[in-house]
Amino acid sequence: MIKDDYIYIVLVKAHTGLAAVSRFLSGGYAYSHVAVCMDDCFQDFITFSRRRHYAPFDAGFMHETRSCYCFGRHDRVLLKIFRLPLDECAKRRVCHFLEYVERHQEQYLFNLYAMVTMPVLHGFMIRGAHNCMSFVGKVVALSGAVHLEMPYYRYDIRALDSLLEPYLYTECYFYDHVTSQSGSNLSDLSEQAVSGYMDRVSLRENIRQFLCLNRKLLHRVRSGVHEAGKHKKWYT
């Protein structure tokens, strides 16, 4: 639940191989990941992402912590944070969306196709699928804090950065420890969120995950219908 009348959009300079490639292709633009935070502890990052560091295709709805960004020789991570104001109606919309997706997270897919083709096709929607950009774009749209001139799923990270500039809160390095003015103890959340996150994954398992994700995405693209099963309505 959102504690205050704000929600935070967080751009992340991720320490991954794919992030390094993204920075090279974008001419050095720092940020390659985006997430939502509900409060100013900045330890619980809600997004669509890989569930294990070494398994990029095992991906979906995720609660990340700073431990997902700070590992090995990386003891800190650069974050750019925007604070969006929410009125009561916007707060209900955002909370309902986040809670709905979390409850049905096993039914949602990671929209890999839209992510890898973003520089060319500028985003497209697959029912019941998100990546970090479309997921956060949806939250921004529901907040009503800014006017979107195109569909939310067409905003890449740099476009979100520009769109949210009036609401810049801070841009600085954060270390892998919790510093909360509210005094909240987030150790349990941290341990739960990163359990097994840094485990090594074999090439065979990564190939299996890649083929499995592609099969599911292609089924939805070809059929043009919602995920088979009980859940016939998607919150997209």
mmCIF file of N, CA and C in Angstrom, residues 8-12 33-39 41-49 61-70 77-81 135-136 174-176 186 189 193:
data_model
loop_
_atom_site.group_PDB
_atom_site.id
_atom_site.type_symbol
_atom_site.label_atom_id
_atom_site.label_comp_id
_atom_site.label_asym_id
_atom_site.label_seq_id
_atom_site.Cartn_x
_atom_site.Cartn_y
_atom_site.Cartn_z
ATOM 1 N N TYR A 8 7.125 6.896 -6.243
ATOM 2 C CA TYR A 8 8.451 7.196 -6.766
ATOM 3 C C TYR A 8 8.756 6.332 -7.984
ATOM 4 N N ILE A 9 9.204 6.972 -9.037
ATOM 5 C CA ILE A 9 9.674 6.290 -10.240
ATOM 6 C C ILE A 9 11.193 6.352 -10.222
ATOM 7 N N VAL A 10 11.826 5.194 -10.333
ATOM 8 C CA VAL A 10 13.267 5.094 -10.134
ATOM 9 C C VAL A 10 13.942 4.557 -11.395
ATOM 10 N N LEU A 11 14.872 5.348 -11.939
ATOM 11 C CA LEU A 11 15.711 4.896 -13.041
ATOM 12 C C LEU A 11 16.996 4.317 -12.458
ATOM 13 N N VAL A 12 17.423 3.189 -12.999
ATOM 14 C CA VAL A 12 18.540 2.441 -12.428
ATOM 15 C C VAL A 12 19.659 2.291 -13.461
ATOM 16 N N HIS A 33 17.236 0.537 -16.677
ATOM 17 C CA HIS A 33 16.183 -0.183 -15.959
ATOM 18 C C HIS A 33 15.330 0.847 -15.234
ATOM 19 N N VAL A 34 14.067 0.503 -14.983
ATOM 20 C CA VAL A 34 13.164 1.429 -14.312
ATOM 21 C C VAL A 34 12.214 0.637 -13.426
ATOM 22 N N ALA A 35 11.866 1.225 -12.290
ATOM 23 C CA ALA A 35 11.028 0.540 -11.309
ATOM 24 C C ALA A 35 10.180 1.560 -10.556
ATOM 25 N N VAL A 36 9.299 1.039 -9.720
ATOM 26 C CA VAL A 36 8.400 1.845 -8.884
ATOM 27 C C VAL A 36 8.742 1.589 -7.421
ATOM 28 N N CYS A 37 8.767 2.643 -6.620
ATOM 29 C CA CYS A 37 8.872 2.521 -5.162
ATOM 30 C C CYS A 37 7.664 3.205 -4.532
ATOM 31 N N MET A 38 7.154 2.596 -3.466
ATOM 32 C CA MET A 38 5.988 3.156 -2.809
ATOM 33 C C MET A 38 6.333 4.125 -1.697
ATOM 34 N N ASP A 39 7.586 4.121 -1.233
ATOM 35 C CA ASP A 39 7.968 5.040 -0.162
ATOM 36 C C ASP A 39 9.429 5.420 -0.343
ATOM 37 N N CYS A 41 12.067 4.706 1.377
ATOM 38 C CA CYS A 41 13.127 3.812 1.840
ATOM 39 C C CYS A 41 14.033 3.401 0.678
ATOM 40 N N PHE A 42 13.464 3.345 -0.506
ATOM 41 C CA PHE A 42 14.184 2.962 -1.725
ATOM 42 C C PHE A 42 14.931 1.642 -1.539
ATOM 43 N N GLN A 43 14.192 0.665 -1.055
ATOM 44 C CA GLN A 43 14.728 -0.682 -0.899
ATOM 45 C C GLN A 43 13.829 -1.710 -1.578
ATOM 46 N N ASP A 44 12.574 -1.383 -1.780
ATOM 47 C CA ASP A 44 11.638 -2.282 -2.453
ATOM 48 C C ASP A 44 11.294 -1.686 -3.809
ATOM 49 N N PHE A 45 11.875 -2.259 -4.876
ATOM 50 C CA PHE A 45 11.693 -1.770 -6.236
ATOM 51 C C PHE A 45 10.759 -2.733 -6.971
ATOM 52 N N ILE A 46 9.590 -2.245 -7.371
ATOM 53 C CA ILE A 46 8.576 -3.083 -8.006
ATOM 54 C C ILE A 46 8.672 -2.891 -9.515
ATOM 55 N N THR A 47 8.802 -3.990 -10.235
ATOM 56 C CA THR A 47 9.064 -3.860 -11.659
ATOM 57 C C THR A 47 8.815 -5.184 -12.368
ATOM 58 N N PHE A 48 9.100 -5.216 -13.660
ATOM 59 C CA PHE A 48 9.190 -6.460 -14.421
ATOM 60 C C PHE A 48 10.652 -6.630 -14.794
ATOM 61 N N SER A 49 11.231 -7.744 -14.389
ATOM 62 C CA SER A 49 12.658 -7.927 -14.582
ATOM 63 C C SER A 49 13.012 -9.401 -14.467
ATOM 64 N N PHE A 61 7.080 -10.267 -13.119
ATOM 65 C CA PHE A 61 6.845 -9.344 -12.010
ATOM 66 C C PHE A 61 7.861 -9.622 -10.911
ATOM 67 N N MET A 62 8.397 -8.560 -10.326
ATOM 68 C CA MET A 62 9.512 -8.734 -9.399
ATOM 69 C C MET A 62 9.539 -7.643 -8.346
ATOM 70 N N HIS A 63 9.812 -8.027 -7.097
ATOM 71 C CA HIS A 63 10.220 -7.101 -6.044
ATOM 72 C C HIS A 63 11.736 -7.207 -5.943
ATOM 73 N N GLU A 64 12.431 -6.151 -6.338
ATOM 74 C CA GLU A 64 13.879 -6.125 -6.236
ATOM 75 C C GLU A 64 14.300 -5.301 -5.028
ATOM 76 N N THR A 65 15.504 -5.556 -4.529
ATOM 77 C CA THR A 65 16.102 -4.712 -3.501
ATOM 78 C C THR A 65 17.422 -4.179 -4.043
ATOM 79 N N ARG A 66 18.074 -3.337 -3.267
ATOM 80 C CA ARG A 66 19.371 -2.833 -3.720
ATOM 81 C C ARG A 66 20.386 -3.952 -3.905
ATOM 82 N N SER A 67 20.180 -5.063 -3.206
ATOM 83 C CA SER A 67 21.080 -6.207 -3.371
ATOM 84 C C SER A 67 21.024 -6.765 -4.784
ATOM 85 N N CYS A 68 19.934 -6.510 -5.500
ATOM 86 C CA CYS A 68 19.834 -6.946 -6.892
ATOM 87 C C CYS A 68 20.657 -6.058 -7.812
ATOM 88 N N TYR A 69 21.020 -4.873 -7.349
ATOM 89 C CA TYR A 69 21.778 -3.925 -8.157
ATOM 90 C C TYR A 69 23.232 -3.810 -7.692
ATOM 91 N N CYS A 70 23.474 -4.125 -6.424
ATOM 92 C CA CYS A 70 24.820 -4.017 -5.842
ATOM 93 C C CYS A 70 25.324 -5.413 -5.514
ATOM 94 N N VAL A 77 24.888 1.797 -6.422
ATOM 95 C CA VAL A 77 24.172 1.891 -7.695
ATOM 96 C C VAL A 77 23.671 3.326 -7.871
ATOM 97 N N LEU A 78 23.763 3.829 -9.094
ATOM 98 C CA LEU A 78 23.275 5.177 -9.402
ATOM 99 C C LEU A 78 21.784 5.109 -9.698
ATOM 100 N N LEU A 79 21.010 5.906 -8.965
ATOM 101 C CA LEU A 79 19.564 5.970 -9.145
ATOM 102 C C LEU A 79 19.148 7.409 -9.450
ATOM 103 N N LYS A 80 18.200 7.548 -10.351
ATOM 104 C CA LYS A 80 17.558 8.838 -10.607
ATOM 105 C C LYS A 80 16.096 8.672 -10.242
ATOM 106 N N ILE A 81 15.639 9.480 -9.290
ATOM 107 C CA ILE A 81 14.337 9.247 -8.668
ATOM 108 C C ILE A 81 13.424 10.447 -8.899
ATOM 109 N N PHE A 135 5.409 -1.468 -17.804
ATOM 110 C CA PHE A 135 4.845 -1.571 -16.459
ATOM 111 C C PHE A 135 4.902 -0.222 -15.751
ATOM 112 N N VAL A 136 6.065 0.411 -15.765
ATOM 113 C CA VAL A 136 6.201 1.711 -15.112
ATOM 114 C C VAL A 136 5.434 2.779 -15.887
ATOM 115 N N PHE A 174 23.373 5.054 -4.311
ATOM 116 C CA PHE A 174 22.843 4.400 -3.122
ATOM 117 C C PHE A 174 23.669 3.137 -2.877
ATOM 118 N N TYR A 175 23.977 2.892 -1.606
ATOM 119 C CA TYR A 175 24.741 1.711 -1.224
ATOM 120 C C TYR A 175 23.800 0.571 -0.853
ATOM 121 N N ASP A 176 24.351 -0.612 -0.763
ATOM 122 C CA ASP A 176 23.540 -1.797 -0.467
ATOM 123 C C ASP A 176 23.308 -1.937 1.029
ATOM 124 N N LEU A 186 13.468 -3.481 7.016
ATOM 125 C CA LEU A 186 13.171 -4.151 5.763
ATOM 126 C C LEU A 186 14.040 -5.378 5.553
ATOM 127 N N LEU A 189 12.145 -8.395 4.076
ATOM 128 C CA LEU A 189 11.842 -8.191 2.662
ATOM 129 C C LEU A 189 13.081 -8.420 1.813
ATOM 130 N N ALA A 193 13.402 -11.196 -1.053
ATOM 131 C CA ALA A 193 13.454 -10.750 -2.433
ATOM 132 C C ALA A 193 14.671 -11.278 -3.161
#
